[in-house]
């Protein structure tokens, strides 16, 4: 009887271990001006297959996509295709106006800086087959008490489809092609928007996003090519064959739809460390980008210093809840949060170093009022990464 009991336990124990909660996919990449290197690579990218995550597996980086959009915009400024302070109506061919302030122009600089008066109360996803122009005609889409440029800072995803559509109208190119031509291609990285343009090999390595409950949130096989990967209106066909650039770039999810691996994202981060030394941006646009973060926003607990889709964190004044790194050094970059994922691209320009990371299955915020700020798991992850870097350097 004793032998049979032991044998039964040996059969049960492996099953119990296998049933343990999978480690959430997490990748942290450190970089400087000279190179990039993985610091933490762990967890399961796809729980169905058991595939473990690798350092450059592509993942939806959420709002870091806005920083890539800003780089694409500035590259087009340098090409003379757009101007930051021009009326975006001039590019689109129809009037973009706040209903209460019909004489106040809306500019790319305002949109990138979340000072255009746009807000997300009317929603910000405009599916293929619906109209961006009609969405911007809704009064709920606008701050009612001040004109664009004077309206208080309000983080709004709706501004991103407007920026991307303006870039399309100015160039005649689709937004995904613009980002590939101006950012991904020149920097030698593989990335795409809503999986459009990603290779079959990249799609096979997609990181599935899970909620903390284990529920699939995004990018499982049903959410990948050849299935439909863009938002589509009811009764509309999921095809971009007849899409006209400059009409509704929301289909590319410019506010959060970039898929890219952390090794490649780190290469984009390197550009912020090298920008004063090469010609990716002109001196004029480089200065416009970096000086934009000096604008301070009163009444913000997280976005205290935010410019052209570029944020400054870890400010030592203590007036802002934006502390992520244990050493408190000021960093610039952008955070991402969506579908149980937290991500970040942060550069310490003075030290010439940076971090690109994501982690998955993060619990949601506890209330609608709990906006901004870093999750305790992110903070612990950065403490761990900094400790590993210190050990590796012998400090």
PDB file of N, CA, C and O in Angstrom, residues 168-236:
ATOM      1  N   UNK A 168      -0.175  61.594 -43.685  1.00  0.00           N
ATOM      2  CA  UNK A 168      -0.577  60.930 -44.921  1.00  0.00           C
ATOM      3  C   UNK A 168      -0.993  61.944 -45.986  1.00  0.00           C
ATOM      4  O   UNK A 168      -0.579  61.847 -47.149  1.00  0.00           O
ATOM      5  N   UNK A 169      -1.823  62.916 -45.576  1.00  0.00           N
ATOM      6  CA  UNK A 169      -2.313  63.905 -46.539  1.00  0.00           C
ATOM      7  C   UNK A 169      -1.162  64.723 -47.124  1.00  0.00           C
ATOM      8  O   UNK A 169      -1.189  65.108 -48.302  1.00  0.00           O
ATOM      9  N   UNK A 170      -0.147  64.987 -46.313  1.00  0.00           N
ATOM     10  CA  UNK A 170       0.983  65.810 -46.765  1.00  0.00           C
ATOM     11  C   UNK A 170       1.917  65.062 -47.707  1.00  0.00           C
ATOM     12  O   UNK A 170       2.620  65.679 -48.510  1.00  0.00           O
ATOM     13  N   UNK A 171       1.942  63.730 -47.608  1.00  0.00           N
ATOM     14  CA  UNK A 171       2.896  62.949 -48.389  1.00  0.00           C
ATOM     15  C   UNK A 171       2.247  62.080 -49.464  1.00  0.00           C
ATOM     16  O   UNK A 171       2.934  61.666 -50.409  1.00  0.00           O
ATOM     17  N   UNK A 172       0.973  61.752 -49.298  1.00  0.00           N
ATOM     18  CA  UNK A 172       0.329  60.806 -50.198  1.00  0.00           C
ATOM     19  C   UNK A 172       0.657  59.362 -49.873  1.00  0.00           C
ATOM     20  O   UNK A 172       0.238  58.448 -50.591  1.00  0.00           O
ATOM     21  N   UNK A 173       1.389  59.128 -48.777  1.00  0.00           N
ATOM     22  CA  UNK A 173       1.758  57.780 -48.347  1.00  0.00           C
ATOM     23  C   UNK A 173       0.850  57.325 -47.205  1.00  0.00           C
ATOM     24  O   UNK A 173       0.360  58.143 -46.428  1.00  0.00           O
ATOM     25  N   UNK A 174       0.660  56.017 -47.067  1.00  0.00           N
ATOM     26  CA  UNK A 174      -0.050  55.502 -45.907  1.00  0.00           C
ATOM     27  C   UNK A 174       0.847  55.630 -44.682  1.00  0.00           C
ATOM     28  O   UNK A 174       2.076  55.652 -44.784  1.00  0.00           O
ATOM     29  N   UNK A 175       0.211  55.695 -43.510  1.00  0.00           N
ATOM     30  CA  UNK A 175       0.988  55.964 -42.298  1.00  0.00           C
ATOM     31  C   UNK A 175       2.029  54.879 -42.028  1.00  0.00           C
ATOM     32  O   UNK A 175       3.155  55.187 -41.613  1.00  0.00           O
ATOM     33  N   UNK A 176       1.680  53.617 -42.264  1.00  0.00           N
ATOM     34  CA  UNK A 176       2.655  52.553 -42.029  1.00  0.00           C
ATOM     35  C   UNK A 176       3.869  52.717 -42.931  1.00  0.00           C
ATOM     36  O   UNK A 176       5.008  52.485 -42.507  1.00  0.00           O
ATOM     37  N   UNK A 177       3.644  53.140 -44.182  1.00  0.00           N
ATOM     38  CA  UNK A 177       4.758  53.359 -45.112  1.00  0.00           C
ATOM     39  C   UNK A 177       5.611  54.546 -44.672  1.00  0.00           C
ATOM     40  O   UNK A 177       6.838  54.535 -44.826  1.00  0.00           O
ATOM     41  N   UNK A 178       4.970  55.573 -44.124  1.00  0.00           N
ATOM     42  CA  UNK A 178       5.712  56.745 -43.634  1.00  0.00           C
ATOM     43  C   UNK A 178       6.652  56.349 -42.506  1.00  0.00           C
ATOM     44  O   UNK A 178       7.839  56.721 -42.495  1.00  0.00           O
ATOM     45  N   UNK A 179       6.147  55.589 -41.535  1.00  0.00           N
ATOM     46  CA  UNK A 179       6.974  55.192 -40.394  1.00  0.00           C
ATOM     47  C   UNK A 179       8.115  54.292 -40.840  1.00  0.00           C
ATOM     48  O   UNK A 179       9.249  54.426 -40.366  1.00  0.00           O
ATOM     49  N   UNK A 180       7.846  53.402 -41.780  1.00  0.00           N
ATOM     50  CA  UNK A 180       8.908  52.532 -42.293  1.00  0.00           C
ATOM     51  C   UNK A 180       9.976  53.362 -42.994  1.00  0.00           C
ATOM     52  O   UNK A 180      11.183  53.142 -42.788  1.00  0.00           O
ATOM     53  N   UNK A 181       9.569  54.328 -43.805  1.00  0.00           N
ATOM     54  CA  UNK A 181      10.524  55.130 -44.584  1.00  0.00           C
ATOM     55  C   UNK A 181      11.316  56.100 -43.728  1.00  0.00           C
ATOM     56  O   UNK A 181      12.508  56.335 -43.971  1.00  0.00           O
ATOM     57  N   UNK A 182      10.681  56.676 -42.718  1.00  0.00           N
ATOM     58  CA  UNK A 182      11.330  57.746 -41.966  1.00  0.00           C
ATOM     59  C   UNK A 182      11.988  57.286 -40.665  1.00  0.00           C
ATOM     60  O   UNK A 182      12.917  57.949 -40.179  1.00  0.00           O
ATOM     61  N   UNK A 183      11.540  56.171 -40.106  1.00  0.00           N
ATOM     62  CA  UNK A 183      12.061  55.747 -38.796  1.00  0.00           C
ATOM     63  C   UNK A 183      12.639  54.334 -38.853  1.00  0.00           C
ATOM     64  O   UNK A 183      13.839  54.147 -38.664  1.00  0.00           O
ATOM     65  N   UNK A 184      11.802  53.342 -39.117  1.00  0.00           N
ATOM     66  CA  UNK A 184      12.267  51.963 -39.037  1.00  0.00           C
ATOM     67  C   UNK A 184      13.400  51.678 -40.020  1.00  0.00           C
ATOM     68  O   UNK A 184      14.443  51.121 -39.640  1.00  0.00           O
ATOM     69  N   UNK A 185      13.202  52.040 -41.279  1.00  0.00           N
ATOM     70  CA  UNK A 185      14.217  51.770 -42.288  1.00  0.00           C
ATOM     71  C   UNK A 185      15.550  52.436 -42.002  1.00  0.00           C
ATOM     72  O   UNK A 185      16.592  51.764 -41.957  1.00  0.00           O
ATOM     73  N   UNK A 186      15.568  53.770 -41.793  1.00  0.00           N
ATOM     74  CA  UNK A 186      16.837  54.447 -41.535  1.00  0.00           C
ATOM     75  C   UNK A 186      17.572  53.956 -40.287  1.00  0.00           C
ATOM     76  O   UNK A 186      18.804  53.994 -40.245  1.00  0.00           O
ATOM     77  N   UNK A 187      16.826  53.498 -39.283  1.00  0.00           N
ATOM     78  CA  UNK A 187      17.466  53.049 -38.044  1.00  0.00           C
ATOM     79  C   UNK A 187      17.735  51.546 -38.044  1.00  0.00           C
ATOM     80  O   UNK A 187      18.263  51.009 -37.079  1.00  0.00           O
ATOM     81  N   UNK A 188      17.365  50.877 -39.135  1.00  0.00           N
ATOM     82  CA  UNK A 188      17.686  49.463 -39.270  1.00  0.00           C
ATOM     83  C   UNK A 188      16.947  48.564 -38.313  1.00  0.00           C
ATOM     84  O   UNK A 188      17.525  47.587 -37.806  1.00  0.00           O
ATOM     85  N   UNK A 189      15.678  48.858 -38.057  1.00  0.00           N
ATOM     86  CA  UNK A 189      14.899  48.040 -37.138  1.00  0.00           C
ATOM     87  C   UNK A 189      13.697  47.430 -37.856  1.00  0.00           C
ATOM     88  O   UNK A 189      13.240  47.936 -38.885  1.00  0.00           O
ATOM     89  N   UNK A 190      13.187  46.348 -37.291  1.00  0.00           N
ATOM     90  CA  UNK A 190      11.985  45.703 -37.796  1.00  0.00           C
ATOM     91  C   UNK A 190      10.817  46.068 -36.896  1.00  0.00           C
ATOM     92  O   UNK A 190      10.844  45.799 -35.692  1.00  0.00           O
ATOM     93  N   UNK A 191       9.819  46.678 -37.471  1.00  0.00           N
ATOM     94  CA  UNK A 191       8.627  47.034 -36.723  1.00  0.00           C
ATOM     95  C   UNK A 191       7.475  47.216 -37.681  1.00  0.00           C
ATOM     96  O   UNK A 191       7.659  47.268 -38.904  1.00  0.00           O
ATOM     97  N   UNK A 192       6.277  47.311 -37.148  1.00  0.00           N
ATOM     98  CA  UNK A 192       5.109  47.506 -37.989  1.00  0.00           C
ATOM     99  C   UNK A 192       3.964  48.046 -37.143  1.00  0.00           C
ATOM    100  O   UNK A 192       4.075  48.160 -35.922  1.00  0.00           O
ATOM    101  N   UNK A 193       2.875  48.374 -37.796  1.00  0.00           N
ATOM    102  CA  UNK A 193       1.689  48.881 -37.111  1.00  0.00           C
ATOM    103  C   UNK A 193       0.524  47.941 -37.357  1.00  0.00           C
ATOM    104  O   UNK A 193       0.195  47.634 -38.510  1.00  0.00           O
ATOM    105  N   UNK A 194      -0.078  47.475 -36.272  1.00  0.00           N
ATOM    106  CA  UNK A 194      -1.185  46.514 -36.361  1.00  0.00           C
ATOM    107  C   UNK A 194      -0.830  45.310 -37.230  1.00  0.00           C
ATOM    108  O   UNK A 194      -1.667  44.771 -37.947  1.00  0.00           O
ATOM    109  N   UNK A 195       0.442  44.916 -37.185  1.00  0.00           N
ATOM    110  CA  UNK A 195       1.002  43.775 -37.909  1.00  0.00           C
ATOM    111  C   UNK A 195       1.063  43.993 -39.414  1.00  0.00           C
ATOM    112  O   UNK A 195       1.469  43.091 -40.158  1.00  0.00           O
ATOM    113  N   UNK A 196       0.696  45.184 -39.887  1.00  0.00           N
ATOM    114  CA  UNK A 196       0.761  45.475 -41.319  1.00  0.00           C
ATOM    115  C   UNK A 196       2.226  45.712 -41.700  1.00  0.00           C
ATOM    116  O   UNK A 196       2.865  46.631 -41.183  1.00  0.00           O
ATOM    117  N   UNK A 197       2.757  44.890 -42.570  1.00  0.00           N
ATOM    118  CA  UNK A 197       4.142  45.035 -42.991  1.00  0.00           C
ATOM    119  C   UNK A 197       5.125  44.183 -42.236  1.00  0.00           C
ATOM    120  O   UNK A 197       6.303  44.108 -42.622  1.00  0.00           O
ATOM    121  N   UNK A 198       4.694  43.530 -41.167  1.00  0.00           N
ATOM    122  CA  UNK A 198       5.598  42.630 -40.454  1.00  0.00           C
ATOM    123  C   UNK A 198       5.773  41.344 -41.259  1.00  0.00           C
ATOM    124  O   UNK A 198       4.840  40.866 -41.913  1.00  0.00           O
ATOM    125  N   UNK A 199       6.957  40.766 -41.210  1.00  0.00           N
ATOM    126  CA  UNK A 199       7.236  39.534 -41.936  1.00  0.00           C
ATOM    127  C   UNK A 199       6.534  38.356 -41.260  1.00  0.00           C
ATOM    128  O   UNK A 199       6.118  38.430 -40.097  1.00  0.00           O
ATOM    129  N   UNK A 200       6.409  37.255 -42.001  1.00  0.00           N
ATOM    130  CA  UNK A 200       5.816  36.047 -41.433  1.00  0.00           C
ATOM    131  C   UNK A 200       6.610  35.570 -40.224  1.00  0.00           C
ATOM    132  O   UNK A 200       6.035  35.086 -39.245  1.00  0.00           O
ATOM    133  N   UNK A 201       7.925  35.718 -40.279  1.00  0.00           N
ATOM    134  CA  UNK A 201       8.771  35.301 -39.161  1.00  0.00           C
ATOM    135  C   UNK A 201       8.472  36.132 -37.914  1.00  0.00           C
ATOM    136  O   UNK A 201       8.414  35.600 -36.791  1.00  0.00           O
ATOM    137  N   UNK A 202       8.291  37.441 -38.085  1.00  0.00           N
ATOM    138  CA  UNK A 202       7.940  38.281 -36.944  1.00  0.00           C
ATOM    139  C   UNK A 202       6.597  37.885 -36.356  1.00  0.00           C
ATOM    140  O   UNK A 202       6.450  37.812 -35.134  1.00  0.00           O
ATOM    141  N   UNK A 203       5.627  37.657 -37.219  1.00  0.00           N
ATOM    142  CA  UNK A 203       4.289  37.292 -36.746  1.00  0.00           C
ATOM    143  C   UNK A 203       4.343  35.994 -35.944  1.00  0.00           C
ATOM    144  O   UNK A 203       3.663  35.860 -34.915  1.00  0.00           O
ATOM    145  N   UNK A 204       5.156  35.045 -36.364  1.00  0.00           N
ATOM    146  CA  UNK A 204       5.285  33.784 -35.636  1.00  0.00           C
ATOM    147  C   UNK A 204       5.849  33.995 -34.236  1.00  0.00           C
ATOM    148  O   UNK A 204       5.616  33.178 -33.340  1.00  0.00           O
ATOM    149  N   UNK A 205       6.609  35.072 -34.050  1.00  0.00           N
ATOM    150  CA  UNK A 205       7.240  35.336 -32.747  1.00  0.00           C
ATOM    151  C   UNK A 205       6.438  36.334 -31.902  1.00  0.00           C
ATOM    152  O   UNK A 205       6.931  36.833 -30.897  1.00  0.00           O
ATOM    153  N   UNK A 206       5.204  36.607 -32.266  1.00  0.00           N
ATOM    154  CA  UNK A 206       4.398  37.596 -31.556  1.00  0.00           C
ATOM    155  C   UNK A 206       4.230  37.228 -30.083  1.00  0.00           C
ATOM    156  O   UNK A 206       3.998  36.070 -29.733  1.00  0.00           O
ATOM    157  N   UNK A 207       4.342  38.237 -29.235  1.00  0.00           N
ATOM    158  CA  UNK A 207       4.076  38.066 -27.811  1.00  0.00           C
ATOM    159  C   UNK A 207       2.575  38.226 -27.581  1.00  0.00           C
ATOM    160  O   UNK A 207       2.001  39.274 -27.881  1.00  0.00           O
ATOM    161  N   UNK A 208       1.940  37.184 -27.076  1.00  0.00           N
ATOM    162  CA  UNK A 208       0.521  37.258 -26.758  1.00  0.00           C
ATOM    163  C   UNK A 208       0.351  38.053 -25.468  1.00  0.00           C
ATOM    164  O   UNK A 208       1.070  37.831 -24.490  1.00  0.00           O
ATOM    165  N   UNK A 209      -0.582  38.996 -25.466  1.00  0.00           N
ATOM    166  CA  UNK A 209      -0.831  39.800 -24.268  1.00  0.00           C
ATOM    167  C   UNK A 209      -1.952  39.164 -23.453  1.00  0.00           C
ATOM    168  O   UNK A 209      -3.027  38.858 -23.979  1.00  0.00           O
ATOM    169  N   UNK A 210      -1.659  38.957 -22.164  1.00  0.00           N
ATOM    170  CA  UNK A 210      -2.615  38.366 -21.232  1.00  0.00           C
ATOM    171  C   UNK A 210      -2.950  39.355 -20.123  1.00  0.00           C
ATOM    172  O   UNK A 210      -2.108  40.159 -19.710  1.00  0.00           O
ATOM    173  N   UNK A 211      -4.168  39.277 -19.652  1.00  0.00           N
ATOM    174  CA  UNK A 211      -4.541  40.031 -18.457  1.00  0.00           C
ATOM    175  C   UNK A 211      -4.066  39.269 -17.228  1.00  0.00           C
ATOM    176  O   UNK A 211      -3.646  38.111 -17.316  1.00  0.00           O
ATOM    177  N   UNK A 212      -4.122  39.905 -16.070  1.00  0.00           N
ATOM    178  CA  UNK A 212      -3.632  39.251 -14.858  1.00  0.00           C
ATOM    179  C   UNK A 212      -4.455  38.019 -14.495  1.00  0.00           C
ATOM    180  O   UNK A 212      -4.004  37.167 -13.730  1.00  0.00           O
ATOM    181  N   UNK A 213      -5.654  37.916 -15.043  1.00  0.00           N
ATOM    182  CA  UNK A 213      -6.508  36.750 -14.819  1.00  0.00           C
ATOM    183  C   UNK A 213      -6.119  35.558 -15.665  1.00  0.00           C
ATOM    184  O   UNK A 213      -6.650  34.460 -15.481  1.00  0.00           O
ATOM    185  N   UNK A 214      -5.212  35.767 -16.622  1.00  0.00           N
ATOM    186  CA  UNK A 214      -4.852  34.724 -17.568  1.00  0.00           C
ATOM    187  C   UNK A 214      -5.634  34.796 -18.858  1.00  0.00           C
ATOM    188  O   UNK A 214      -5.340  34.074 -19.822  1.00  0.00           O
ATOM    189  N   UNK A 215      -6.628  35.678 -18.911  1.00  0.00           N
ATOM    190  CA  UNK A 215      -7.434  35.848 -20.116  1.00  0.00           C
ATOM    191  C   UNK A 215      -6.597  36.457 -21.232  1.00  0.00           C
ATOM    192  O   UNK A 215      -5.796  37.366 -21.009  1.00  0.00           O
ATOM    193  N   UNK A 216      -6.780  35.966 -22.459  1.00  0.00           N
ATOM    194  CA  UNK A 216      -6.095  36.537 -23.612  1.00  0.00           C
ATOM    195  C   UNK A 216      -6.649  37.927 -23.884  1.00  0.00           C
ATOM    196  O   UNK A 216      -7.855  38.125 -23.952  1.00  0.00           O
ATOM    197  N   UNK A 217      -5.757  38.906 -24.037  1.00  0.00           N
ATOM    198  CA  UNK A 217      -6.171  40.279 -24.296  1.00  0.00           C
ATOM    199  C   UNK A 217      -5.956  40.686 -25.749  1.00  0.00           C
ATOM    200  O   UNK A 217      -6.831  41.290 -26.369  1.00  0.00           O
ATOM    201  N   UNK A 218      -4.788  40.395 -26.318  1.00  0.00           N
ATOM    202  CA  UNK A 218      -4.484  40.744 -27.706  1.00  0.00           C
ATOM    203  C   UNK A 218      -3.399  39.829 -28.245  1.00  0.00           C
ATOM    204  O   UNK A 218      -2.598  39.265 -27.514  1.00  0.00           O
ATOM    205  N   UNK A 219      -3.371  39.753 -29.568  1.00  0.00           N
ATOM    206  CA  UNK A 219      -2.272  39.179 -30.338  1.00  0.00           C
ATOM    207  C   UNK A 219      -2.063  37.677 -30.143  1.00  0.00           C
ATOM    208  O   UNK A 219      -0.948  37.176 -30.273  1.00  0.00           O
ATOM    209  N   UNK A 220      -3.149  36.948 -29.864  1.00  0.00           N
ATOM    210  CA  UNK A 220      -3.095  35.505 -29.994  1.00  0.00           C
ATOM    211  C   UNK A 220      -3.271  35.176 -31.482  1.00  0.00           C
ATOM    212  O   UNK A 220      -3.505  36.072 -32.294  1.00  0.00           O
ATOM    213  N   UNK A 221      -3.136  33.918 -31.899  1.00  0.00           N
ATOM    214  CA  UNK A 221      -3.225  33.603 -33.331  1.00  0.00           C
ATOM    215  C   UNK A 221      -4.487  34.122 -34.017  1.00  0.00           C
ATOM    216  O   UNK A 221      -4.438  34.485 -35.202  1.00  0.00           O
ATOM    217  N   UNK A 222      -5.598  34.184 -33.313  1.00  0.00           N
ATOM    218  CA  UNK A 222      -6.831  34.695 -33.922  1.00  0.00           C
ATOM    219  C   UNK A 222      -6.756  36.185 -34.220  1.00  0.00           C
ATOM    220  O   UNK A 222      -7.555  36.707 -34.999  1.00  0.00           O
ATOM    221  N   UNK A 223      -5.786  36.861 -33.605  1.00  0.00           N
ATOM    222  CA  UNK A 223      -5.640  38.313 -33.738  1.00  0.00           C
ATOM    223  C   UNK A 223      -4.494  38.681 -34.674  1.00  0.00           C
ATOM    224  O   UNK A 223      -4.107  39.842 -34.746  1.00  0.00           O
ATOM    225  N   UNK A 224      -3.944  37.684 -35.360  1.00  0.00           N
ATOM    226  CA  UNK A 224      -2.761  37.886 -36.203  1.00  0.00           C
ATOM    227  C   UNK A 224      -3.092  37.594 -37.667  1.00  0.00           C
ATOM    228  O   UNK A 224      -4.084  36.931 -37.968  1.00  0.00           O
ATOM    229  N   UNK A 225      -2.246  38.090 -38.596  1.00  0.00           N
ATOM    230  CA  UNK A 225      -2.435  37.734 -40.007  1.00  0.00           C
ATOM    231  C   UNK A 225      -2.394  36.211 -40.170  1.00  0.00           C
ATOM    232  O   UNK A 225      -1.679  35.527 -39.430  1.00  0.00           O
ATOM    233  N   UNK A 226      -3.167  35.652 -41.098  1.00  0.00           N
ATOM    234  CA  UNK A 226      -3.933  36.356 -42.143  1.00  0.00           C
ATOM    235  C   UNK A 226      -5.298  36.872 -41.693  1.00  0.00           C
ATOM    236  O   UNK A 226      -6.071  37.329 -42.528  1.00  0.00           O
ATOM    237  N   UNK A 227      -5.601  36.768 -40.406  1.00  0.00           N
ATOM    238  CA  UNK A 227      -6.865  37.317 -39.911  1.00  0.00           C
ATOM    239  C   UNK A 227      -6.813  38.834 -39.924  1.00  0.00           C
ATOM    240  O   UNK A 227      -5.737  39.447 -40.049  1.00  0.00           O
ATOM    241  N   UNK A 228      -7.954  39.477 -39.753  1.00  0.00           N
ATOM    242  CA  UNK A 228      -8.030  40.939 -39.775  1.00  0.00           C
ATOM    243  C   UNK A 228      -7.316  41.522 -38.564  1.00  0.00           C
ATOM    244  O   UNK A 228      -7.532  41.085 -37.431  1.00  0.00           O
ATOM    245  N   UNK A 229      -6.470  42.517 -38.779  1.00  0.00           N
ATOM    246  CA  UNK A 229      -5.689  43.106 -37.688  1.00  0.00           C
ATOM    247  C   UNK A 229      -5.958  44.594 -37.487  1.00  0.00           C
ATOM    248  O   UNK A 229      -5.264  45.237 -36.706  1.00  0.00           O
ATOM    249  N   UNK A 230      -6.930  45.142 -38.206  1.00  0.00           N
ATOM    250  CA  UNK A 230      -7.249  46.567 -38.070  1.00  0.00           C
ATOM    251  C   UNK A 230      -8.692  46.713 -37.616  1.00  0.00           C
ATOM    252  O   UNK A 230      -9.514  45.819 -37.845  1.00  0.00           O
ATOM    253  N   UNK A 231      -9.029  47.828 -36.942  1.00  0.00           N
ATOM    254  CA  UNK A 231     -10.427  48.046 -36.566  1.00  0.00           C
ATOM    255  C   UNK A 231     -11.283  48.304 -37.802  1.00  0.00           C
ATOM    256  O   UNK A 231     -10.920  49.106 -38.659  1.00  0.00           O
ATOM    257  N   UNK A 232     -12.398  47.613 -37.898  1.00  0.00           N
ATOM    258  CA  UNK A 232     -13.264  47.697 -39.080  1.00  0.00           C
ATOM    259  C   UNK A 232     -14.697  47.945 -38.642  1.00  0.00           C
ATOM    260  O   UNK A 232     -15.193  47.296 -37.723  1.00  0.00           O
ATOM    261  N   UNK A 233     -15.349  48.893 -39.305  1.00  0.00           N
ATOM    262  CA  UNK A 233     -16.748  49.198 -39.005  1.00  0.00           C
ATOM    263  C   UNK A 233     -17.642  48.044 -39.440  1.00  0.00           C
ATOM    264  O   UNK A 233     -17.295  47.261 -40.337  1.00  0.00           O
ATOM    265  N   UNK A 234     -18.786  47.947 -38.793  1.00  0.00           N
ATOM    266  CA  UNK A 234     -19.747  46.916 -39.144  1.00  0.00           C
ATOM    267  C   UNK A 234     -20.156  47.066 -40.612  1.00  0.00           C
ATOM    268  O   UNK A 234     -20.350  48.177 -41.110  1.00  0.00           O
ATOM    269  N   UNK A 235     -20.252  45.946 -41.285  1.00  0.00           N
ATOM    270  CA  UNK A 235     -20.643  45.896 -42.702  1.00  0.00           C
ATOM    271  C   UNK A 235     -19.550  46.421 -43.641  1.00  0.00           C
ATOM    272  O   UNK A 235     -19.812  46.644 -44.826  1.00  0.00           O
ATOM    273  N   UNK A 236     -18.327  46.638 -43.115  1.00  0.00           N
ATOM    274  CA  UNK A 236     -17.212  47.044 -43.967  1.00  0.00           C
ATOM    275  C   UNK A 236     -16.253  45.874 -44.155  1.00  0.00           C
ATOM    276  O   UNK A 236     -16.119  45.011 -43.276  1.00  0.00           O
TER     277      UNK A 236
END
